[in-house]
XYZ file of C-alpha atoms in Angstrom:
675
model
C -18.714 19.072 -69.494
C -20.005 15.726 -70.316
C -23.063 16.348 -68.263
C -23.763 19.492 -69.897
C -23.308 17.982 -73.365
C -25.774 15.194 -72.522
C -28.347 17.482 -71.123
C -28.131 19.577 -74.150
C -28.550 16.594 -76.340
C -31.294 15.170 -73.882
C -33.325 18.512 -74.786
C -33.274 17.692 -78.432
C -34.718 14.335 -77.659
C -38.084 16.034 -77.317
C -37.829 16.773 -81.096
C -37.274 13.203 -82.016
C -39.255 10.024 -82.499
C -38.077 6.197 -82.856
C -35.772 3.829 -84.531
C -33.515 0.981 -84.199
C -29.824 0.150 -83.199
C -28.739 -3.228 -84.185
C -25.512 -4.729 -82.822
C -24.855 -7.457 -85.302
C -24.630 -7.831 -89.085
C -28.208 -9.358 -88.876
C -31.009 -6.700 -88.152
C -34.443 -6.992 -87.100
C -37.958 -7.079 -88.625
C -40.647 -5.156 -86.599
C -40.577 -6.129 -83.023
C -43.991 -7.329 -81.781
C -45.556 -8.989 -78.952
C -45.231 -11.825 -77.827
C -41.765 -12.463 -79.355
C -39.079 -10.379 -81.099
C -38.260 -11.580 -84.433
C -34.802 -13.012 -84.648
C -34.969 -14.276 -88.278
C -35.514 -11.280 -90.572
C -33.104 -8.641 -91.715
C -34.207 -5.020 -91.801
C -32.214 -2.085 -90.428
C -34.911 0.346 -90.507
C -36.767 -0.156 -87.282
C -37.409 1.690 -84.009
C -35.744 0.271 -80.881
C -32.208 0.013 -79.537
C -31.535 -3.522 -80.077
C -28.562 -5.879 -79.629
C -28.492 -9.173 -81.509
C -26.286 -12.258 -81.018
C -26.121 -15.527 -82.789
C -24.171 -18.428 -81.224
C -22.583 -21.459 -83.028
C -19.009 -22.114 -82.361
C -19.170 -19.780 -79.281
C -21.642 -21.903 -77.583
C -19.493 -24.836 -77.457
C -16.685 -22.775 -75.735
C -18.747 -21.591 -72.774
C -18.871 -22.999 -69.313
C -22.659 -22.891 -69.321
C -22.907 -21.684 -65.840
C -24.740 -18.351 -66.200
C -26.386 -16.514 -68.838
C -24.008 -13.642 -68.271
C -21.685 -15.615 -70.610
C -23.980 -14.902 -73.527
C -24.407 -11.123 -72.620
C -20.985 -9.911 -73.228
C -20.038 -6.603 -75.059
C -23.585 -5.359 -74.984
C -23.769 -1.532 -74.169
C -26.270 -0.322 -71.625
C -26.407 -3.691 -69.855
C -24.916 -4.506 -66.461
C -24.729 -7.806 -64.647
C -24.065 -8.805 -61.196
C -24.314 -11.911 -59.046
C -23.082 -14.590 -61.307
C -21.988 -16.945 -58.433
C -24.758 -16.800 -55.985
C -27.214 -19.252 -57.318
C -29.465 -18.701 -54.461
C -30.274 -15.136 -55.753
C -30.076 -15.429 -59.571
C -28.549 -12.943 -61.989
C -29.133 -9.135 -61.316
C -29.389 -7.840 -64.710
C -29.858 -4.003 -65.136
C -30.599 -2.423 -68.636
C -30.312 1.448 -68.438
C -30.664 1.086 -64.748
C -33.890 -0.968 -64.842
C -33.438 -4.242 -62.862
C -30.692 -2.808 -60.585
C -32.995 -2.812 -57.455
C -33.491 -6.526 -57.419
C -32.586 -8.469 -54.198
C -33.277 -11.856 -55.928
C -34.450 -12.791 -59.492
C -34.767 -10.356 -62.263
C -36.961 -7.165 -62.014
C -37.969 -4.496 -64.457
C -36.868 -6.482 -67.602
C -38.886 -8.915 -69.550
C -37.598 -12.364 -70.352
C -38.826 -14.083 -73.252
C -37.854 -17.700 -74.209
C -39.049 -19.095 -77.479
C -41.947 -16.838 -77.891
C -43.357 -17.580 -74.374
C -42.956 -14.996 -71.509
C -40.687 -16.144 -68.753
C -41.557 -12.997 -66.696
C -44.613 -13.196 -64.525
C -47.526 -10.518 -65.017
C -46.087 -8.745 -61.769
C -42.575 -8.315 -63.252
C -40.779 -11.128 -61.597
C -38.387 -13.107 -63.717
C -35.816 -15.984 -63.412
C -33.640 -17.976 -65.695
C -32.964 -20.855 -63.270
C -34.995 -23.154 -65.497
C -33.108 -22.197 -68.695
C -30.908 -24.858 -70.306
C -27.974 -22.567 -71.411
C -26.203 -25.070 -73.922
C -29.264 -24.927 -76.345
C -29.449 -21.175 -76.632
C -29.163 -20.432 -80.286
C -29.838 -16.673 -80.747
C -30.408 -13.862 -78.262
C -31.719 -10.316 -78.533
C -31.666 -7.638 -76.037
C -34.043 -4.599 -76.557
C -32.453 -1.659 -74.452
C -34.742 0.894 -72.890
C -38.495 1.221 -71.972
C -40.760 -0.901 -74.172
C -44.016 -1.294 -72.305
C -45.658 -1.047 -75.907
C -44.392 -4.474 -76.664
C -44.630 -6.390 -73.499
C -46.435 -4.475 -71.008
C -45.616 -4.293 -67.269
C -41.940 -4.213 -66.324
C -40.462 -3.619 -69.737
C -37.652 -1.333 -68.810
C -35.725 -3.629 -71.318
C -36.229 -6.979 -72.914
C -34.222 -10.122 -73.332
C -35.406 -12.470 -76.118
C -33.899 -15.969 -76.107
C -34.335 -18.536 -78.884
C -33.137 -21.827 -78.330
C -32.171 -24.480 -81.087
C -35.244 -25.162 -83.275
C -34.382 -26.864 -86.620
C -31.725 -29.513 -87.372
C -30.684 -30.949 -90.646
C -30.274 -34.491 -89.564
C -30.753 -36.653 -86.294
C -27.876 -36.423 -83.759
C -27.138 -37.048 -80.221
C -24.671 -35.195 -78.101
C -23.227 -35.877 -74.563
C -20.962 -33.645 -72.761
C -19.177 -33.182 -69.351
C -17.523 -30.145 -67.779
C -15.326 -29.936 -64.762
C -14.097 -26.735 -62.974
C -12.743 -25.510 -59.648
C -14.834 -25.539 -56.431
C -16.004 -29.136 -57.280
C -17.897 -27.771 -60.288
C -19.317 -30.754 -62.440
C -21.814 -30.392 -65.155
C -23.307 -33.136 -67.411
C -25.512 -32.435 -70.503
C -27.282 -34.345 -73.086
C -28.844 -33.190 -76.344
C -30.544 -34.892 -78.995
C -32.014 -33.484 -82.159
C -34.462 -35.382 -84.110
C -35.273 -34.546 -87.563
C -38.690 -35.638 -88.981
C -40.805 -34.965 -92.210
C -42.661 -32.095 -90.689
C -39.690 -30.443 -88.881
C -37.525 -31.384 -85.644
C -37.533 -32.045 -82.086
C -34.822 -30.976 -79.595
C -34.413 -32.901 -76.359
C -31.949 -31.751 -73.672
C -31.002 -32.688 -70.139
C -28.532 -31.071 -67.818
C -27.248 -31.628 -64.096
C -24.882 -29.167 -62.527
C -23.378 -29.318 -59.239
C -20.655 -27.136 -57.478
C -19.459 -26.473 -53.761
C -19.230 -22.777 -54.546
C -16.272 -20.237 -54.132
C -17.567 -19.191 -50.611
C -18.476 -21.329 -47.776
C -22.117 -22.263 -47.782
C -22.657 -21.596 -51.459
C -23.175 -25.044 -52.965
C -25.607 -25.389 -55.632
C -27.344 -28.324 -57.483
C -29.738 -28.181 -60.508
C -31.345 -30.859 -62.694
C -32.976 -29.628 -65.999
C -34.982 -31.116 -68.969
C -36.222 -29.369 -72.062
C -38.010 -30.384 -74.918
C -38.967 -28.293 -77.964
C -40.736 -29.517 -81.245
C -41.376 -27.564 -84.420
C -43.845 -28.698 -86.879
C -44.106 -27.108 -90.437
C -47.659 -27.985 -91.174
C -47.605 -26.682 -94.573
C -45.974 -23.897 -96.662
C -47.849 -21.134 -94.536
C -48.244 -22.568 -91.299
C -46.195 -23.460 -88.272
C -46.925 -25.267 -84.882
C -44.210 -25.439 -81.969
C -44.531 -27.109 -78.641
C -42.184 -26.606 -75.590
C -41.919 -28.295 -72.197
C -39.214 -27.874 -69.605
C -38.673 -29.101 -65.865
C -36.368 -27.923 -63.437
C -35.464 -29.145 -60.068
C -32.949 -27.396 -57.834
C -32.867 -29.059 -54.440
C -29.959 -26.874 -53.206
C -28.825 -23.401 -53.702
C -26.979 -22.234 -50.562
C -26.733 -18.496 -49.762
C -23.547 -17.263 -48.170
C -24.976 -13.969 -47.488
C -23.331 -10.247 -47.565
C -20.302 -9.427 -45.478
C -18.795 -6.323 -44.198
C -15.448 -4.948 -45.334
C -13.694 -6.066 -42.090
C -15.173 -9.619 -42.766
C -14.036 -9.502 -46.341
C -10.467 -8.544 -45.398
C -10.435 -11.273 -42.769
C -11.519 -14.016 -45.017
C -13.003 -13.551 -48.567
C -14.386 -17.046 -48.682
C -16.238 -17.052 -45.504
C -20.022 -17.030 -45.164
C -22.050 -14.707 -43.036
C -22.268 -16.481 -39.571
C -26.138 -16.026 -39.538
C -26.496 -17.473 -42.935
C -24.986 -20.667 -41.840
C -26.801 -20.597 -38.398
C -30.167 -20.176 -40.067
C -29.202 -22.552 -43.068
C -29.872 -19.641 -45.622
C -30.846 -21.322 -49.006
C -33.425 -21.629 -51.681
C -35.224 -24.805 -53.434
C -37.031 -24.705 -56.502
C -39.068 -27.006 -58.691
C -40.641 -25.688 -61.862
C -42.764 -26.933 -64.775
C -43.366 -25.034 -67.911
C -45.272 -25.808 -71.071
C -46.414 -23.752 -74.093
C -47.950 -24.060 -77.557
C -47.537 -21.424 -80.308
C -49.089 -21.513 -83.990
C -48.627 -19.085 -86.730
C -50.310 -18.879 -90.221
C -49.762 -16.548 -93.223
C -52.277 -15.790 -95.932
C -50.479 -13.645 -98.443
C -50.489 -10.083 -96.824
C -52.244 -11.268 -93.544
C -50.308 -13.032 -90.853
C -51.616 -14.691 -87.439
C -49.874 -15.615 -84.530
C -51.044 -17.099 -81.227
C -49.528 -18.774 -78.149
C -50.711 -20.371 -74.929
C -48.637 -21.417 -71.912
C -48.790 -22.885 -68.317
C -46.158 -22.463 -65.636
C -46.133 -24.075 -62.045
C -43.252 -22.982 -59.556
C -42.636 -24.518 -56.150
C -40.358 -22.419 -54.284
C -38.942 -22.652 -50.754
C -36.208 -20.439 -48.962
C -34.628 -19.974 -45.517
C -33.547 -16.488 -44.659
C -31.090 -15.586 -41.783
C -33.587 -14.684 -38.957
C -36.349 -16.253 -36.952
C -39.585 -14.562 -37.149
C -41.051 -15.469 -40.687
C -37.630 -16.533 -41.896
C -38.882 -19.532 -44.006
C -41.040 -19.003 -47.099
C -42.906 -21.502 -49.132
C -44.571 -20.324 -52.283
C -46.675 -22.138 -54.967
C -47.265 -20.363 -57.967
C -49.641 -20.941 -60.958
C -48.940 -18.793 -64.012
C -50.647 -19.004 -67.367
C -51.467 -16.907 -70.397
C -52.665 -16.410 -73.838
C -51.968 -13.986 -76.660
C -52.463 -13.356 -80.176
C -51.783 -10.828 -83.011
C -52.435 -10.344 -86.594
C -50.148 -8.548 -89.092
C -51.245 -6.849 -92.226
C -48.882 -5.817 -94.913
C -49.596 -3.453 -97.718
C -47.132 -2.334 -100.455
C -47.308 0.217 -103.310
C -44.727 1.603 -105.544
C -43.717 4.242 -103.168
C -44.833 3.010 -99.706
C -44.497 -0.210 -97.488
C -46.676 -0.421 -94.436
C -46.973 -3.111 -91.603
C -49.855 -2.927 -89.212
C -50.052 -5.285 -86.028
C -52.835 -5.561 -83.613
C -52.764 -7.897 -80.633
C -53.603 -8.834 -77.117
C -51.779 -10.552 -74.299
C -53.608 -11.998 -71.150
C -51.663 -13.563 -68.151
C -52.944 -14.818 -64.780
C -50.778 -15.226 -61.822
C -51.759 -16.911 -58.425
C -48.960 -16.993 -55.593
C -49.800 -18.995 -52.471
C -47.353 -17.445 -49.894
C -46.595 -18.750 -46.487
C -43.965 -17.529 -43.922
C -42.824 -19.783 -41.093
C -40.616 -19.180 -38.214
C -36.902 -20.374 -38.963
C -35.520 -21.986 -35.801
C -32.041 -22.160 -36.945
C -32.821 -24.039 -40.097
C -35.878 -26.001 -38.623
C -39.162 -25.102 -39.644
C -41.356 -23.500 -36.939
C -44.988 -22.259 -36.575
C -46.766 -20.286 -39.594
C -47.041 -16.605 -39.071
C -48.209 -15.568 -42.645
C -50.420 -17.130 -44.985
C -51.710 -15.173 -48.078
C -53.057 -15.895 -51.569
C -51.925 -13.215 -53.823
C -53.086 -12.780 -57.526
C -51.978 -10.767 -60.435
C -54.201 -10.538 -63.461
C -53.118 -8.790 -66.612
C -55.012 -7.783 -69.955
C -52.946 -5.857 -72.605
C -54.273 -4.513 -75.876
C -51.807 -2.815 -78.360
C -51.438 -1.670 -81.964
C -48.178 -0.855 -83.949
C -47.758 0.585 -87.403
C -44.576 0.692 -89.334
C -44.438 2.882 -92.575
C -41.543 2.868 -94.964
C -41.296 5.560 -97.634
C -38.111 6.003 -99.565
C -35.210 6.566 -97.023
C -37.662 7.226 -94.191
C -39.133 4.661 -91.733
C -41.753 5.624 -89.206
C -42.983 3.661 -86.304
C -45.647 4.350 -83.605
C -47.923 2.486 -81.387
C -50.241 2.508 -78.289
C -50.912 0.067 -75.812
C -53.370 -0.245 -72.826
C -52.788 -2.696 -69.844
C -55.383 -3.485 -67.209
C -53.688 -5.061 -64.087
C -55.848 -6.410 -61.174
C -54.036 -7.229 -58.112
C -55.502 -9.032 -54.961
C -54.429 -10.399 -51.720
C -56.375 -12.641 -49.447
C -55.178 -13.221 -45.915
C -55.841 -16.915 -44.744
C -55.085 -16.273 -41.109
C -57.533 -15.465 -38.496
C -57.116 -11.693 -39.138
C -58.595 -12.370 -42.702
C -57.395 -9.083 -44.041
C -57.663 -8.560 -47.806
C -56.336 -5.979 -50.323
C -57.409 -5.101 -53.781
C -55.599 -2.822 -56.269
C -55.976 -1.831 -59.930
C -52.746 -0.568 -61.559
C -53.708 0.302 -65.234
C -51.529 2.136 -67.638
C -51.271 3.590 -71.137
C -47.951 2.989 -72.999
C -46.734 4.491 -76.267
C -43.959 4.746 -78.731
C -43.150 7.010 -81.649
C -40.066 7.131 -83.811
C -38.353 7.868 -86.987
C -35.350 6.554 -88.860
C -33.665 8.300 -91.832
C -30.880 6.465 -94.179
C -28.387 9.120 -94.933
C -26.589 6.888 -97.462
C -26.355 3.222 -97.895
C -25.341 1.519 -94.558
C -25.580 4.865 -92.520
C -28.656 5.647 -90.412
C -29.774 8.320 -88.135
C -32.586 7.855 -85.698
C -34.400 9.214 -82.849
C -37.295 7.949 -80.433
C -39.402 8.582 -77.605
C -41.118 5.510 -75.524
C -42.680 4.888 -72.408
C -42.758 2.147 -69.710
C -44.330 1.405 -66.530
C -43.498 -1.141 -63.759
C -45.798 -2.231 -60.762
C -44.250 -3.597 -57.656
C -44.079 -7.315 -57.711
C -46.273 -9.323 -55.411
C -43.277 -10.357 -53.455
C -42.414 -6.503 -52.842
C -46.020 -5.845 -52.153
C -46.628 -8.397 -49.596
C -43.353 -7.045 -47.767
C -45.004 -4.800 -45.542
C -42.459 -2.756 -43.247
C -45.053 -2.604 -40.375
C -45.244 -6.355 -40.346
C -48.939 -6.620 -41.377
C -50.559 -8.826 -43.957
C -52.195 -7.526 -47.281
C -50.197 -5.383 -49.705
C -48.037 -2.494 -48.680
C -50.432 0.577 -49.495
C -47.669 3.081 -49.812
C -46.084 1.415 -52.680
C -46.832 2.810 -56.063
C -45.780 1.842 -59.754
C -42.634 3.170 -61.348
C -43.200 4.987 -64.626
C -40.507 6.301 -67.161
C -40.308 8.136 -70.476
C -37.204 7.494 -72.706
C -35.848 9.913 -75.181
C -33.090 8.639 -77.417
C -30.974 9.867 -80.375
C -28.501 7.728 -82.422
C -26.650 6.874 -85.382
C -25.322 3.590 -86.866
C -23.128 2.725 -89.636
C -22.313 -0.526 -91.305
C -19.542 -1.276 -93.801
C -17.777 -4.349 -95.201
C -15.362 -4.593 -92.151
C -16.688 -2.237 -89.352
C -20.108 -1.932 -87.841
C -20.465 0.695 -85.050
C -23.310 2.670 -83.556
C -23.732 4.992 -80.834
C -26.829 6.269 -78.840
C -27.597 8.963 -76.365
C -30.550 8.831 -74.094
C -32.529 10.739 -71.413
C -34.936 8.890 -69.129
C -37.240 10.613 -66.728
C -38.686 8.316 -64.109
C -41.120 8.733 -61.422
C -41.820 6.765 -58.177
C -38.557 4.596 -58.559
C -38.810 1.451 -56.653
C -35.996 1.206 -54.009
C -34.861 -1.621 -51.815
C -33.940 -1.268 -48.218
C -33.581 -3.409 -45.160
C -34.614 -2.943 -41.393
C -32.835 -3.876 -38.334
C -35.362 -6.429 -36.913
C -35.425 -8.229 -40.432
C -31.720 -8.107 -41.801
C -31.623 -9.907 -45.295
C -35.335 -9.273 -45.751
C -35.816 -6.735 -48.372
C -38.461 -4.031 -48.315
C -39.349 -1.335 -50.917
C -40.222 2.316 -51.126
C -40.766 4.845 -53.825
C -38.272 7.725 -54.615
C -39.720 10.778 -55.947
C -37.894 10.889 -59.404
C -34.687 10.159 -61.401
C -32.917 11.601 -64.252
C -30.924 9.176 -66.203
C -28.415 10.518 -68.828
C -26.420 7.933 -70.861
C -24.232 7.207 -73.642
C -23.886 3.845 -75.404
C -21.193 3.027 -78.004
C -20.606 -0.248 -79.607
C -18.187 -1.443 -82.570
C -17.405 -4.507 -84.335
C -14.261 -4.587 -86.645
C -13.099 -7.595 -88.859
C -9.311 -7.445 -88.508
C -8.987 -10.460 -90.883
C -11.352 -12.983 -92.180
C -10.563 -15.031 -89.000
C -10.176 -12.374 -86.491
C -12.552 -9.875 -85.236
C -12.505 -7.368 -82.286
C -15.601 -6.054 -80.521
C -15.760 -3.139 -78.012
C -18.522 -1.261 -75.962
C -18.619 1.668 -73.636
C -21.401 2.954 -71.363
C -21.764 6.203 -69.560
C -24.317 6.286 -67.035
C -25.267 9.583 -65.135
C -28.349 8.214 -63.099
C -29.422 10.604 -60.179
C -32.239 11.179 -57.897
C -34.114 14.275 -58.386
C -36.731 14.139 -55.595
C -36.259 11.742 -52.735
C -36.905 12.323 -49.215
C -35.779 9.197 -47.293
C -37.361 9.758 -43.790
C -36.346 13.141 -43.496
C -32.819 12.752 -45.450
C -32.767 14.543 -48.790
C -30.985 12.552 -51.177
C -31.512 14.741 -54.187
C -28.629 14.666 -56.587
C -27.396 11.417 -55.398
C -26.336 8.633 -57.831
C -28.589 5.506 -57.991
C -26.705 2.622 -56.220
C -25.813 -0.685 -58.165
C -24.874 1.060 -61.463
C -21.278 2.122 -62.455
C -20.869 5.395 -63.970
C -18.519 3.826 -66.609
C -18.674 0.496 -68.228
C -16.393 -0.642 -70.823
C -15.696 -4.072 -72.599
C -13.387 -5.365 -75.351
C -13.276 -8.913 -76.904
C -11.213 -10.579 -79.397
C -12.333 -13.652 -81.474
C -10.380 -15.961 -83.623
C -11.768 -18.857 -85.464
C -9.323 -20.970 -87.531
C -10.152 -22.812 -90.624
C -9.766 -26.171 -88.712
C -12.276 -25.207 -86.299
C -10.281 -23.792 -83.357
C -12.179 -21.075 -81.616
C -10.742 -18.594 -79.095
C -12.537 -15.773 -77.527
C -11.125 -13.227 -74.829
C -13.412 -10.722 -73.255
C -12.172 -7.955 -70.892
C -14.724 -5.972 -68.750
C -13.993 -2.715 -66.932
C -16.564 -1.922 -64.215
C -16.188 1.567 -62.814
C -16.894 2.501 -59.218
C -20.448 2.117 -57.998
C -22.492 3.045 -54.968
C -23.870 0.289 -52.741
C -26.396 2.603 -50.887
C -28.839 5.501 -51.686
C -26.838 7.846 -49.543
C -23.787 7.251 -51.421
C -21.624 6.648 -48.426
C -20.482 3.170 -49.395
C -18.677 2.667 -52.738
C -17.543 -0.321 -54.514
C -14.172 0.236 -56.083
C -13.615 -0.391 -60.064
C -12.615 -3.675 -61.334
C -10.968 -5.002 -64.637
C -12.278 -8.618 -65.176
C -10.831 -10.897 -68.253
C -12.156 -14.302 -69.304
C -10.724 -16.556 -71.929
C -12.629 -19.422 -73.701
C -11.687 -21.882 -76.264
C -13.132 -24.880 -78.187
C -11.474 -27.389 -80.672
C -13.516 -29.931 -82.623
C -12.048 -33.464 -83.758
C -13.557 -35.606 -86.509
C -13.243 -39.159 -85.611
C -14.967 -41.755 -87.815
C -18.632 -40.740 -87.723
C -18.330 -38.768 -84.231
C -17.320 -35.099 -83.685
C -15.595 -34.610 -80.490
C -15.489 -30.878 -79.200
C -12.695 -30.044 -76.542
C -13.386 -27.047 -74.658
C -11.943 -24.980 -71.647
C -11.496 -21.518 -70.231
C -10.046 -19.170 -67.597
C -12.268 -17.153 -65.523
C -10.775 -13.859 -63.894
C -7.734 -14.442 -65.898
C -5.615 -11.856 -63.813
C -6.837 -12.936 -60.450
C -8.496 -9.667 -59.552
C -10.060 -9.173 -56.122
C -13.765 -7.759 -56.958
C -17.273 -8.218 -55.739
C -19.560 -10.329 -57.628
C -22.604 -8.976 -55.864
C -23.618 -5.728 -54.105
C -26.540 -5.954 -51.594
C -28.203 -2.594 -51.982
C -28.748 -0.568 -48.752
C -28.055 -3.610 -46.603
C -28.400 -3.266 -42.906
C -25.100 -3.312 -41.107
C -22.951 -2.511 -44.139
C -23.070 -6.039 -45.311
C -22.825 -4.809 -48.882
C -20.423 -7.198 -50.204
C -20.134 -10.664 -51.690
C -16.703 -11.447 -52.974
C -16.109 -12.996 -56.305
C -13.827 -15.918 -57.102
C -10.196 -15.401 -58.000
C -8.726 -17.000 -60.991
C -10.504 -20.336 -61.907
C -10.563 -22.920 -64.597
C -12.775 -25.278 -66.281
C -12.435 -28.033 -69.153
C -14.899 -30.182 -70.937
C -15.531 -32.516 -73.828
C -18.601 -33.235 -76.102
C -19.105 -35.873 -78.205
C -21.651 -35.692 -81.034
C -22.814 -38.650 -83.413
């Protein structure tokens, strides 16, 4: 019955156009490249958006994983919080679920600078979590805004302005020898402010061979040059010398010992090491109705990892990634109409020097792969937003030129060149039924090229790019309603996404734990997203969300096996969250979150399933004024009810090694001193 209803509503989407859904009492101005605005309030926009602002909540968090900031967001699903060698696997409406490591299919933006590379690879291992101030999640295809790999967008803004100079030092301890030190300094000056932060995190990990160490430094300066212009600068450096990978287990191995590592991962010392430097500059200027924004950045990443097999089992990668973008905004206003036009471009250049060496039980052997890979992207777009009475219309068009090249630097001297260009568009409408109540619909498109890592993983063992791997394309149709009153804000969205050439991961027997990719013919994704935030009392609020996902293959012939009608792996059909927040007058902050994760499949054949789980976390903080210092005590309980569940699922893993067990109940406590 639900499926039939969704299909009927999906048919209506073809008659609809675009609008916005905002999950906070603050709403969003026109969303524009290179960064989503987090500072303006306007409900009448065109995309499904969830906004979060963190103040007291930031002090209560353990600061180990970004998913602590992603609670109660419908349409978003996170796995792999505890394997720091793989990074979070974040999926928005199914985009990103295929990732074997890092973040795919979702654009990550930090302080207006893209964190995701032109080929669609993203990671957040260089992000200092304790300085996150605001966060915004754009749900659904949005290549109009950010180009390649924009099945969804996460836009993060760190602390940028302070009223007075301060310094804050903190320490947090937890189970499994978890220890974190952090230091934050805010410097207020006549033209703005500078934020400096440093953090060191170490842990032995829940499972054997899962230790992690990371050292981070971040600097952000914001200069108000005059009343109409602003200049900002950012710099961060990350050194993570150790992130061990315990690997996937079979169910029998999980039953025997949940905390064990896969024996081959220990034998071959499976792990990764990362060093990364990023710097960026952004400038904006306003002349009455005309606005100008521009940015430039440079990113260097030095990456090494060891995989649990011998031939080509050690990878060394040096990445240079830099880019530049600008846009102008022109506002016009008459007695009846308001119009905003934005025109811009975004250029990015990526060069990966990739080598593979034999892994002789953890010791580097001879080189058997040496390739320089490049991905150059040139995007041009225009967006127009028109408001007339209770109506709001928005539309836009973008064209991306993507030039890929692989140069084999071995004796074979093989090379590959590909051009993967694409148009993207969006059209939408929003109608205010009455004050605080809106009806909207939209249609938008996205495209996603294979990442360089995916293209260079040739199942035949050759160099160059996999010639059979094609970009994934999607069209999103959406219909929704939102309501805002004094105590209650809620919204709901129904969507249908038609994708072609889905990128699907798989493994081969000769290369266990090495992931390859192929295209599925097409998928249909029907979904329902609900969110509510109710203020029970001035100090107490309750938030909840529910997501229904019916994502199926429609045309997928996997080496002679027809998988039409099978569910996409890695995404639960049902996902629900509920959170309770209490903030006392004395500053005591308590937050309890519970997540229900329904059953999901671990492989395309749908022969291996992961059972449902109910996971609760409890966080709290309490400030104490002492002389000129502010002392904040914080602590929490993860997996409050000690549920056995799986933190990560390795999709289509060879030998049924799908399972990475999650920790049981565990605790943390910390203190921060600010003067």
